[in-house]
Coordinates of C-alpha atoms in Angstrom, one line a residue:
X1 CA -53.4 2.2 -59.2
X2 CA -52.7 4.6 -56.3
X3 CA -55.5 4.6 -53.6
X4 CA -56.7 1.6 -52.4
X5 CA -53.6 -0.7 -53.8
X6 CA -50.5 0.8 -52.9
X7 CA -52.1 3.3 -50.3
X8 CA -54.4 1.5 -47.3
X9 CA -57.5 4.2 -49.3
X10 CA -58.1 5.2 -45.6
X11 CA -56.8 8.8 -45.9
X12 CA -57.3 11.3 -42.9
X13 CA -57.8 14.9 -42.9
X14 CA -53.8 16.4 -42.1
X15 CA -54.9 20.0 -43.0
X16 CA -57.4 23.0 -42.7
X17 CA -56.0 25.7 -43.6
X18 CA -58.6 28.8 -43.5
X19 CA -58.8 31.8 -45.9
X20 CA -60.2 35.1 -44.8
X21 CA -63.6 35.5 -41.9
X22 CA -64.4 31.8 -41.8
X23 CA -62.8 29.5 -39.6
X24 CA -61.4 26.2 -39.6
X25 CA -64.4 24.8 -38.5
X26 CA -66.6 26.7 -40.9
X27 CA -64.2 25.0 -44.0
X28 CA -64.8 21.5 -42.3
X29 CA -68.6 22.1 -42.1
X30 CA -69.1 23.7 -46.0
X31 CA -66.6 20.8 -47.0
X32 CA -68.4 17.7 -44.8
X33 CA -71.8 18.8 -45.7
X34 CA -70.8 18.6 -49.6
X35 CA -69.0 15.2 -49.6
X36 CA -71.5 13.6 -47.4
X37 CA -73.4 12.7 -51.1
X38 CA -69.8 11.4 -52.6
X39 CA -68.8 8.0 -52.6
X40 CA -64.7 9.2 -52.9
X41 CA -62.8 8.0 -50.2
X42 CA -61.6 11.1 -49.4
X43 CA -65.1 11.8 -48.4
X44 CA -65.1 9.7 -46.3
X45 CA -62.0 11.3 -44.4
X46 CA -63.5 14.6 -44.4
X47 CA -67.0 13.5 -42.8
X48 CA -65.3 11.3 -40.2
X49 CA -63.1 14.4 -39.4
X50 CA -66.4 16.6 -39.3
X51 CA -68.0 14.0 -36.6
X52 CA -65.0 14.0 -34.2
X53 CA -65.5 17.7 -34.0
X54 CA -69.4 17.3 -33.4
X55 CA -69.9 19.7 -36.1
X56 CA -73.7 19.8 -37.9
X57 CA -73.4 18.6 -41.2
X58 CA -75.9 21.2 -43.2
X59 CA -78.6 19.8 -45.8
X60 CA -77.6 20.3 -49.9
X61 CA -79.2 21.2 -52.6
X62 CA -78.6 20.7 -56.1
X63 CA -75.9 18.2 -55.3
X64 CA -73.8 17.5 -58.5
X65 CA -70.6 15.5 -58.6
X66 CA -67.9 15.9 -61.1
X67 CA -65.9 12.9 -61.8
X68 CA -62.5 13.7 -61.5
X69 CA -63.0 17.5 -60.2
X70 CA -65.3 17.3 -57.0
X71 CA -68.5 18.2 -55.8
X72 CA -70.5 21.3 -55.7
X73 CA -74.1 22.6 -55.0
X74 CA -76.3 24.5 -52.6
X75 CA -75.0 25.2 -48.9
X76 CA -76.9 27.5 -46.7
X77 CA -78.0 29.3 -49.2
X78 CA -74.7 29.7 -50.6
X79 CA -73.1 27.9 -54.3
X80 CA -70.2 25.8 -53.0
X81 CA -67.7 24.0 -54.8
X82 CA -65.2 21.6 -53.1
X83 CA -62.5 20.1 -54.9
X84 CA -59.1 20.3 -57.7
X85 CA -57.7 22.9 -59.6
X86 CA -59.8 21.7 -62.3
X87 CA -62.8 22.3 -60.8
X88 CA -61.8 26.3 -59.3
X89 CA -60.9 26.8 -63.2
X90 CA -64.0 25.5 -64.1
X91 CA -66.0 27.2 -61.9
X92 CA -63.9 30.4 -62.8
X93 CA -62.3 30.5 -58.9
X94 CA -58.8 32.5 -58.0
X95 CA -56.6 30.3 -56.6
X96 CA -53.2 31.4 -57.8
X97 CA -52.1 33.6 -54.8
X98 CA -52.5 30.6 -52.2
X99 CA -50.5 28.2 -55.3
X100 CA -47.3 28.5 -53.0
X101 CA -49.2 26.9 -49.5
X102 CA -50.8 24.5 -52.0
X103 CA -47.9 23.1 -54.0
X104 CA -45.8 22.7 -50.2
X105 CA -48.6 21.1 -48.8
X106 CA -48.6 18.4 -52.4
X107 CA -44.8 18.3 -52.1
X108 CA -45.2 16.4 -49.0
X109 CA -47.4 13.6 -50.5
X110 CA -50.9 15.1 -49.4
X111 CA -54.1 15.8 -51.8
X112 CA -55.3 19.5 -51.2
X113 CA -58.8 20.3 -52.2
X114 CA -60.3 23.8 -52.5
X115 CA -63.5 25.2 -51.0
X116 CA -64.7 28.1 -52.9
X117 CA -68.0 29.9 -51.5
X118 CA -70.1 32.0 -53.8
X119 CA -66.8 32.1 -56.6
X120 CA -64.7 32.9 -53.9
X121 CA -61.6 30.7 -52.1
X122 CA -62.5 30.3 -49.1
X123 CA -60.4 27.4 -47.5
X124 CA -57.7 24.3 -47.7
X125 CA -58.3 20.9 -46.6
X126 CA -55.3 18.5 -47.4
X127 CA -55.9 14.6 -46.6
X128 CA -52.8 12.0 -46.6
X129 CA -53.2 8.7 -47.1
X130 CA -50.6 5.9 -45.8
X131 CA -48.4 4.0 -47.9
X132 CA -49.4 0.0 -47.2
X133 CA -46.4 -1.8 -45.3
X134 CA -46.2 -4.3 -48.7
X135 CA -46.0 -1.6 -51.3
X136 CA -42.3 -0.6 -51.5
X137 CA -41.3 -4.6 -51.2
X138 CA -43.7 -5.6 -53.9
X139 CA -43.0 -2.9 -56.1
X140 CA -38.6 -3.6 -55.3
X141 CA -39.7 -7.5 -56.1
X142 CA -41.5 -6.6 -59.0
X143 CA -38.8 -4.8 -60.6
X144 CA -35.9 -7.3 -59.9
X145 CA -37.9 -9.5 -62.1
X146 CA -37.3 -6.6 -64.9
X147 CA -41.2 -5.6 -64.5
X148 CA -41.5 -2.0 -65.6
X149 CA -44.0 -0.3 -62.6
X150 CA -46.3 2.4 -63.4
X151 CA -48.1 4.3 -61.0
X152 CA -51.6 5.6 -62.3
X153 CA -53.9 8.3 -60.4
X154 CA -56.5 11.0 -60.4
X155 CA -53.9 13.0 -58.2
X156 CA -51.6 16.0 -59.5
X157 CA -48.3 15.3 -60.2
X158 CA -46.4 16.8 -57.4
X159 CA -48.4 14.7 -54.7
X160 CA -48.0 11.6 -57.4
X161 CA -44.7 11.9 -57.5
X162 CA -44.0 12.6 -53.7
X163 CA -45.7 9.0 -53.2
X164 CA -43.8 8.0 -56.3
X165 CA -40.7 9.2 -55.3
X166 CA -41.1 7.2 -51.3
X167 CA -41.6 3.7 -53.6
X168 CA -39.3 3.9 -56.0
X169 CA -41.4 4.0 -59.0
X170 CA -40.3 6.4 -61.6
X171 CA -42.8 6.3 -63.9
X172 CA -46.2 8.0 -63.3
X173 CA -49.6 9.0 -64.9
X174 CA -51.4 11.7 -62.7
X175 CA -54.4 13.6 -63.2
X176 CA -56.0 10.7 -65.2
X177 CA -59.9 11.0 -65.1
X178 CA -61.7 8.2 -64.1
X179 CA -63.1 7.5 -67.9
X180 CA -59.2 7.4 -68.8
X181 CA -57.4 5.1 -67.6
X182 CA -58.4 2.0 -69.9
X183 CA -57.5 4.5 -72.8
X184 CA -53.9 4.9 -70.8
X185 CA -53.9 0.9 -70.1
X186 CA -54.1 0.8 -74.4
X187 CA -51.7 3.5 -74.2
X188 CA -49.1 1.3 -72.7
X189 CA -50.1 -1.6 -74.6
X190 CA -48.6 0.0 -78.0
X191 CA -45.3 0.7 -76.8
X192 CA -43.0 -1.0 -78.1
X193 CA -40.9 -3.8 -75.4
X194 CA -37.3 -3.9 -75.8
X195 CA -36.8 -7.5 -75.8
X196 CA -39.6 -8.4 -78.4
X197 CA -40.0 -5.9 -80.4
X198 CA -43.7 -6.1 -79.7
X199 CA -46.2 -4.0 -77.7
X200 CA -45.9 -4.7 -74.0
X201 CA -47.7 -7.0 -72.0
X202 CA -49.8 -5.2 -69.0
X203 CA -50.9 -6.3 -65.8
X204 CA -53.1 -3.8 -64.2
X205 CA -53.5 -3.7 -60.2
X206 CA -56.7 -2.2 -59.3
X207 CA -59.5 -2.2 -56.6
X208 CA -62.2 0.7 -57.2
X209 CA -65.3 1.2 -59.9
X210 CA -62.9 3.3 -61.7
X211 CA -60.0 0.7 -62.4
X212 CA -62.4 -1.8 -63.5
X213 CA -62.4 -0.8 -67.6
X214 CA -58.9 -0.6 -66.5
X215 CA -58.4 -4.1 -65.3
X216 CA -60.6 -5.4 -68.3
X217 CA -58.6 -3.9 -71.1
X218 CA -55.4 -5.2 -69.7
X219 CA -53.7 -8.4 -70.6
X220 CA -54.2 -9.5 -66.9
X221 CA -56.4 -7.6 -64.6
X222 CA -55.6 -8.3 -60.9
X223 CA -58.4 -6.7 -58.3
X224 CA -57.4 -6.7 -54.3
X225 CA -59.6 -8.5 -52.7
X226 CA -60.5 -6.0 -50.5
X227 CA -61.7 -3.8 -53.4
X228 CA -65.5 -2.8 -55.0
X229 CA -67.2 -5.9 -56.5
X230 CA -67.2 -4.9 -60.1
X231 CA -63.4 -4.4 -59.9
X232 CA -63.4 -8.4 -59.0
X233 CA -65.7 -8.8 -61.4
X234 CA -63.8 -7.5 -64.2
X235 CA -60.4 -8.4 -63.3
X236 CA -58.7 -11.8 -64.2
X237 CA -57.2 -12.5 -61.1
X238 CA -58.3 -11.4 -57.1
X239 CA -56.0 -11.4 -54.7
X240 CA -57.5 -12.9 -51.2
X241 CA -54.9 -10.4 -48.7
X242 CA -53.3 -6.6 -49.3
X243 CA -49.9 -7.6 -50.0
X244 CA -48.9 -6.7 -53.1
X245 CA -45.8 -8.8 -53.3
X246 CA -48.5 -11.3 -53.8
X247 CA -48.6 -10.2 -57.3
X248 CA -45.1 -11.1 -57.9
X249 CA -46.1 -14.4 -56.4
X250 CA -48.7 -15.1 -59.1
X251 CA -46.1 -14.5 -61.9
X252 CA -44.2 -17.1 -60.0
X253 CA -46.5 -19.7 -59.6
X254 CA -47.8 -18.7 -63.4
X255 CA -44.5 -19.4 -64.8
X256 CA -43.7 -22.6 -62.8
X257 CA -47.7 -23.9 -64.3
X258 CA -46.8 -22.7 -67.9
X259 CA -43.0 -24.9 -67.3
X260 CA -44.8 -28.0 -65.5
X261 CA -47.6 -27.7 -68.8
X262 CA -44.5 -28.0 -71.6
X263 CA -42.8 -30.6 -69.7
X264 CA -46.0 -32.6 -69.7
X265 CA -46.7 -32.0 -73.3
X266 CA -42.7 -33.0 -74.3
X267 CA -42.6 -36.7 -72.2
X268 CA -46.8 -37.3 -73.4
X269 CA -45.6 -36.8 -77.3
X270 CA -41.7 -38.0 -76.9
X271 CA -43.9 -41.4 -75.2

C-alpha cells in the first residue's frame, strides 16, 4: 500500500489554485469545512492548513462521503462537492479545460482534488505527501531477494507512478477503491510464478481500515505498527517501527526458523 507504508500518511496542503471570483482562501474554507466530517488523511492536511490561516470552518449539512471519490453536501447554502475526477463525473462537473494544470500538478507526485460549488469548478487543492526515509531501501532489499513489488492505491496513475517512478517500483495498481483491493490481492494470487509454475505467493503491507480485507486475503498480511487497529487485527504479522526493510528482515529470520526446524526434524529421526 501507498499512504501510510511507503509515505509517512502525513500529507500537507502544496497547492490552492483558485478558479474564477473566489479566492484562495474561499477554496480552503468550502474544502476544510467539507473534510472536517472525513476520516481520510488528506483531511486532515486540508483542516490543519485551514487553522494556520485562522479561517472559520462553516457548519454542513447533508454530509455524505463517497468512498473512493470524496465528500460532498450542504455549504452555506450552497451543494459542494470536494474530491477526484470520479466524483466531478459523477456529479456531472466540467473539469476538462483545467486537465492540463491538473495532470502537471500529478506529474509531480501530488493528489489534486476538485471543489465544485453549485455544479460548477471552482478550485484546486493538491496535497504531497513524503516518501518515508526506509522506503526506497526496503523496496531495493526486497527486490535483490527476487521479490516482485507492487505498489497499490486509491490515487490516479500519473501521481502513482510519479511516486512509483522515485522508488523504483514498476509495477502499480492505481485508482483501486477501497472495497477492491482484496479482489486485486486474489488477483495477484492467480498469476502464474515463473519458478513454480503455481500462483504466486503474496505478502501484503498495509496499515489503514481499507487494507485490512487486503492483509486478510493475502498469504501473509503484515500491518505497521503505527497503523488503525483492525489493520493489526487482520494481518499476520505487525511490525513494531516504520521501516520497511524490516519486512525483508522477517523473510530472513522466517527462512533461517523454517532451516533450523528441518535440521531439527533430520538429526531427531536420523537419532
Amino acid at each position: 500500500d501507498k499512504t501510510g507504508t511507503l509515505t509517512r500518511g502525513k500529507p500537507e496542503v502544496t497547492d490552492i489554485v483558485p478558479i474564477g471570483k473566489y479566492s484562495e482562501n474561499d477554496v480552503l474554507k468550502f474544502a476544510a469545512s467539507l473534510e472536517k466530517g472525513s476520516e481520510h488523511s488528506l483531511a486532515e492536511a486540508i483542516v490543519k492548513s485551514a487553522d494556520g490561516k485562522k479561517i472559520k470552518i462553516e457548519k454542513v449539512n447533508r454530509f455524505k462521503a463517497v468512498s473512493g471519490f470524496g465528500v460532498e453536501g450542504i455549504v452555506s447554502g450552497k451543494q459542494v462537492f470536494f474530491g477526484n475526477r470520479k466524483l466531478m463525473e459523477r456529479a456531472k462537473v466540467d473539469y476538462q479545460s483545467f486537465l492540463a494544470q491538473i495532470e502537471k500538478l500529478e506529474s509531480e507526485g501530488k493528489t489534486v482534488m476538485m471543489l465544485a460549488v453549485d455544479k460548477n469548478l471552482i478550485g484546486l487543492v493538491a496535497v504531497a505527501d513524503t516518501l518515508k526515509d526506509s522506503a526506497k531501501a526496503g523496496v531495493d532489499a526486497l527486490k535483490r531477494k527476487g521479490i516482485e513489488v507492487v505498489m497499490i492505491t486509491g490515487d490516479n496513475r500519473q501521481t502513482a507512478g510519479a511516486i512509483a517512478k522515485k522508488l523504483g517500483i514498476e509495477r502499480v495498481l492505481a485508482e483501486v477503491l477501497p472495497s477492491q483491493k482484496e479482489a486485486e490481492v486474489r488477483k495477484i494470487q492467480a498469476e502464474v510464478a515463473p519458478t513454480s509454475r503455481q500462483g504466486k505467493v503474496v505478502a501484503m503491507v498495509g496499515d489503514g481500515i481499507n487494507d485490512a480485507p487486503a492483509l486478510a486475503a493475502a498469504d501473509v498480511g503484515i500491518a505497521m505498527g503505527t497503523g488503525t487497529d483492525v489493520a493489526i487485527e487482520a494481518a499476520d504479522i505487525t511490525l513494531i517501527n516504520k521501516d520497511l526493510r524490516t519486512v525483508v528482515s522477517a523473510i530472513e529470520l522466517s527462512k533461517k526458523t523454517m532451516r533450523t526446524i528441518k535440521i531439527n526434524l533430520f538429526w531427531a529421526f536420523g537419532y
